[in-house]
Amino acid sequence: MGWLWAIIVGLVLGLIAKAILPGKQNIPLWLTIIFGIIGSVLGNTVATWIGVNDTKGIDWIRHLLQLIGAVVVVGVGDMLWASFRRPKQRT
């Protein structure tokens, strides 16, 4: 069940990150999910480092850090994806 939850959270965070970033991101849905999962893990790690990973009630700071992580990972991942997908120029 943990993997299913990670995929759902990755999908939601990845899609929100794509909506926040300006312009169009040309990454496929499967890569959006993976980037969302990576961003979530990154946000959880930062939340643990600063001591806000488990609070009473809803962990708003942790969720915000997960979203920030997803935005960063989707932004960088989109640039890398575009550079790999761009056809090589012959000299």
PDB file of C-alpha atoms in Angstrom:
ATOM      1  CA  MET A   1       0.000   0.000   0.000  1.00  0.00           C
ATOM      2  CA  GLY A   2       2.980   2.297   0.581  1.00  0.00           C
ATOM      3  CA  TRP A   3       3.960   2.255  -3.095  1.00  0.00           C
ATOM      4  CA  LEU A   4       0.434   3.058  -4.206  1.00  0.00           C
ATOM      5  CA  TRP A   5       0.296   6.012  -1.827  1.00  0.00           C
ATOM      6  CA  ALA A   6       3.711   7.226  -3.084  1.00  0.00           C
ATOM      7  CA  ILE A   7       2.470   7.085  -6.691  1.00  0.00           C
ATOM      8  CA  ILE A   8      -0.695   9.023  -5.840  1.00  0.00           C
ATOM      9  CA  VAL A   9       1.222  11.689  -3.900  1.00  0.00           C
ATOM     10  CA  GLY A  10       3.837  11.859  -6.679  1.00  0.00           C
ATOM     11  CA  LEU A  11       1.132  12.358  -9.293  1.00  0.00           C
ATOM     12  CA  VAL A  12      -0.610  15.106  -7.331  1.00  0.00           C
ATOM     13  CA  LEU A  13       2.596  16.944  -6.403  1.00  0.00           C
ATOM     14  CA  GLY A  14       4.014  16.579  -9.921  1.00  0.00           C
ATOM     15  CA  LEU A  15       0.874  17.988 -11.532  1.00  0.00           C
ATOM     16  CA  ILE A  16       0.698  20.886  -9.068  1.00  0.00           C
ATOM     17  CA  ALA A  17       4.388  21.609  -9.679  1.00  0.00           C
ATOM     18  CA  LYS A  18       3.792  21.638 -13.456  1.00  0.00           C
ATOM     19  CA  ALA A  19       0.898  24.063 -12.926  1.00  0.00           C
ATOM     20  CA  ILE A  20       3.044  26.380 -10.778  1.00  0.00           C
ATOM     21  CA  LEU A  21       6.006  26.485 -13.168  1.00  0.00           C
ATOM     22  CA  PRO A  22       5.699  29.029 -15.975  1.00  0.00           C
ATOM     23  CA  GLY A  23       5.519  27.791 -19.555  1.00  0.00           C
ATOM     24  CA  LYS A  24       4.865  24.301 -20.797  1.00  0.00           C
ATOM     25  CA  GLN A  25       6.783  21.340 -19.454  1.00  0.00           C
ATOM     26  CA  ASN A  26       7.249  18.639 -22.068  1.00  0.00           C
ATOM     27  CA  ILE A  27       7.793  15.715 -19.726  1.00  0.00           C
ATOM     28  CA  PRO A  28       5.536  12.654 -19.945  1.00  0.00           C
ATOM     29  CA  LEU A  29       3.097  11.746 -17.174  1.00  0.00           C
ATOM     30  CA  TRP A  30       5.188   8.826 -15.910  1.00  0.00           C
ATOM     31  CA  LEU A  31       8.164  11.147 -15.447  1.00  0.00           C
ATOM     32  CA  THR A  32       5.949  13.727 -13.726  1.00  0.00           C
ATOM     33  CA  ILE A  33       4.973  11.052 -11.197  1.00  0.00           C
ATOM     34  CA  ILE A  34       8.607  10.051 -10.609  1.00  0.00           C
ATOM     35  CA  PHE A  35       9.673  13.692 -10.203  1.00  0.00           C
ATOM     36  CA  GLY A  36       6.762  14.249  -7.794  1.00  0.00           C
ATOM     37  CA  ILE A  37       7.853  11.255  -5.713  1.00  0.00           C
ATOM     38  CA  ILE A  38      11.457  12.489  -5.649  1.00  0.00           C
ATOM     39  CA  GLY A  39      10.287  15.980  -4.664  1.00  0.00           C
ATOM     40  CA  SER A  40       8.157  14.510  -1.890  1.00  0.00           C
ATOM     41  CA  VAL A  41      11.078  12.523  -0.506  1.00  0.00           C
ATOM     42  CA  LEU A  42      13.296  15.612  -0.741  1.00  0.00           C
ATOM     43  CA  GLY A  43      10.708  17.696   1.126  1.00  0.00           C
ATOM     44  CA  ASN A  44      10.336  15.035   3.815  1.00  0.00           C
ATOM     45  CA  THR A  45      14.101  14.929   4.261  1.00  0.00           C
ATOM     46  CA  VAL A  46      14.332  18.699   4.694  1.00  0.00           C
ATOM     47  CA  ALA A  47      11.374  18.625   7.107  1.00  0.00           C
ATOM     48  CA  THR A  48      13.152  15.980   9.179  1.00  0.00           C
ATOM     49  CA  TRP A  49      16.377  18.007   9.209  1.00  0.00           C
ATOM     50  CA  ILE A  50      14.632  21.098  10.542  1.00  0.00           C
ATOM     51  CA  GLY A  51      12.425  19.115  12.942  1.00  0.00           C
ATOM     52  CA  VAL A  52       8.953  19.754  11.497  1.00  0.00           C
ATOM     53  CA  ASN A  53       8.247  16.342   9.972  1.00  0.00           C
ATOM     54  CA  ASP A  54       5.742  15.301  12.654  1.00  0.00           C
ATOM     55  CA  THR A  55       3.615  17.893  14.408  1.00  0.00           C
ATOM     56  CA  LYS A  56       0.209  17.820  16.056  1.00  0.00           C
ATOM     57  CA  GLY A  57      -2.506  18.168  13.441  1.00  0.00           C
ATOM     58  CA  ILE A  58      -1.788  18.708   9.763  1.00  0.00           C
ATOM     59  CA  ASP A  59       1.882  19.040   8.856  1.00  0.00           C
ATOM     60  CA  TRP A  60       1.491  22.139   6.679  1.00  0.00           C
ATOM     61  CA  ILE A  61       5.206  23.007   6.697  1.00  0.00           C
ATOM     62  CA  ARG A  62       6.158  19.477   5.636  1.00  0.00           C
ATOM     63  CA  HIS A  63       3.593  19.547   2.823  1.00  0.00           C
ATOM     64  CA  LEU A  64       4.857  22.945   1.663  1.00  0.00           C
ATOM     65  CA  LEU A  65       8.431  21.625   1.650  1.00  0.00           C
ATOM     66  CA  GLN A  66       7.277  18.604  -0.387  1.00  0.00           C
ATOM     67  CA  LEU A  67       5.655  20.912  -2.923  1.00  0.00           C
ATOM     68  CA  ILE A  68       8.764  23.105  -3.119  1.00  0.00           C
ATOM     69  CA  GLY A  69      10.867  19.969  -3.641  1.00  0.00           C
ATOM     70  CA  ALA A  70       8.534  18.816  -6.419  1.00  0.00           C
ATOM     71  CA  VAL A  71       8.664  22.228  -8.134  1.00  0.00           C
ATOM     72  CA  VAL A  72      12.474  22.197  -8.061  1.00  0.00           C
ATOM     73  CA  VAL A  73      12.749  18.588  -9.276  1.00  0.00           C
ATOM     74  CA  VAL A  74      10.150  19.053 -12.047  1.00  0.00           C
ATOM     75  CA  GLY A  75      11.847  22.284 -13.190  1.00  0.00           C
ATOM     76  CA  VAL A  76      15.326  20.776 -13.317  1.00  0.00           C
ATOM     77  CA  GLY A  77      14.015  17.473 -14.690  1.00  0.00           C
ATOM     78  CA  ASP A  78      12.172  19.253 -17.502  1.00  0.00           C
ATOM     79  CA  MET A  79      15.375  21.036 -18.553  1.00  0.00           C
ATOM     80  CA  LEU A  80      17.304  17.750 -18.506  1.00  0.00           C
ATOM     81  CA  TRP A  81      14.522  15.942 -20.407  1.00  0.00           C
ATOM     82  CA  ALA A  82      14.509  18.679 -23.068  1.00  0.00           C
ATOM     83  CA  SER A  83      18.285  18.463 -23.461  1.00  0.00           C
ATOM     84  CA  PHE A  84      18.132  14.674 -23.945  1.00  0.00           C
ATOM     85  CA  ARG A  85      15.202  14.869 -26.365  1.00  0.00           C
ATOM     86  CA  ARG A  86      16.681  17.665 -28.491  1.00  0.00           C
ATOM     87  CA  PRO A  87      18.135  16.279 -31.715  1.00  0.00           C
ATOM     88  CA  LYS A  88      21.883  16.523 -32.009  1.00  0.00           C
ATOM     89  CA  GLN A  89      23.182  19.028 -34.567  1.00  0.00           C
ATOM     90  CA  ARG A  90      25.718  17.780 -37.064  1.00  0.00           C
ATOM     91  CA  THR A  91      28.780  19.869 -37.723  1.00  0.00           C
TER      92      THR A  91
END
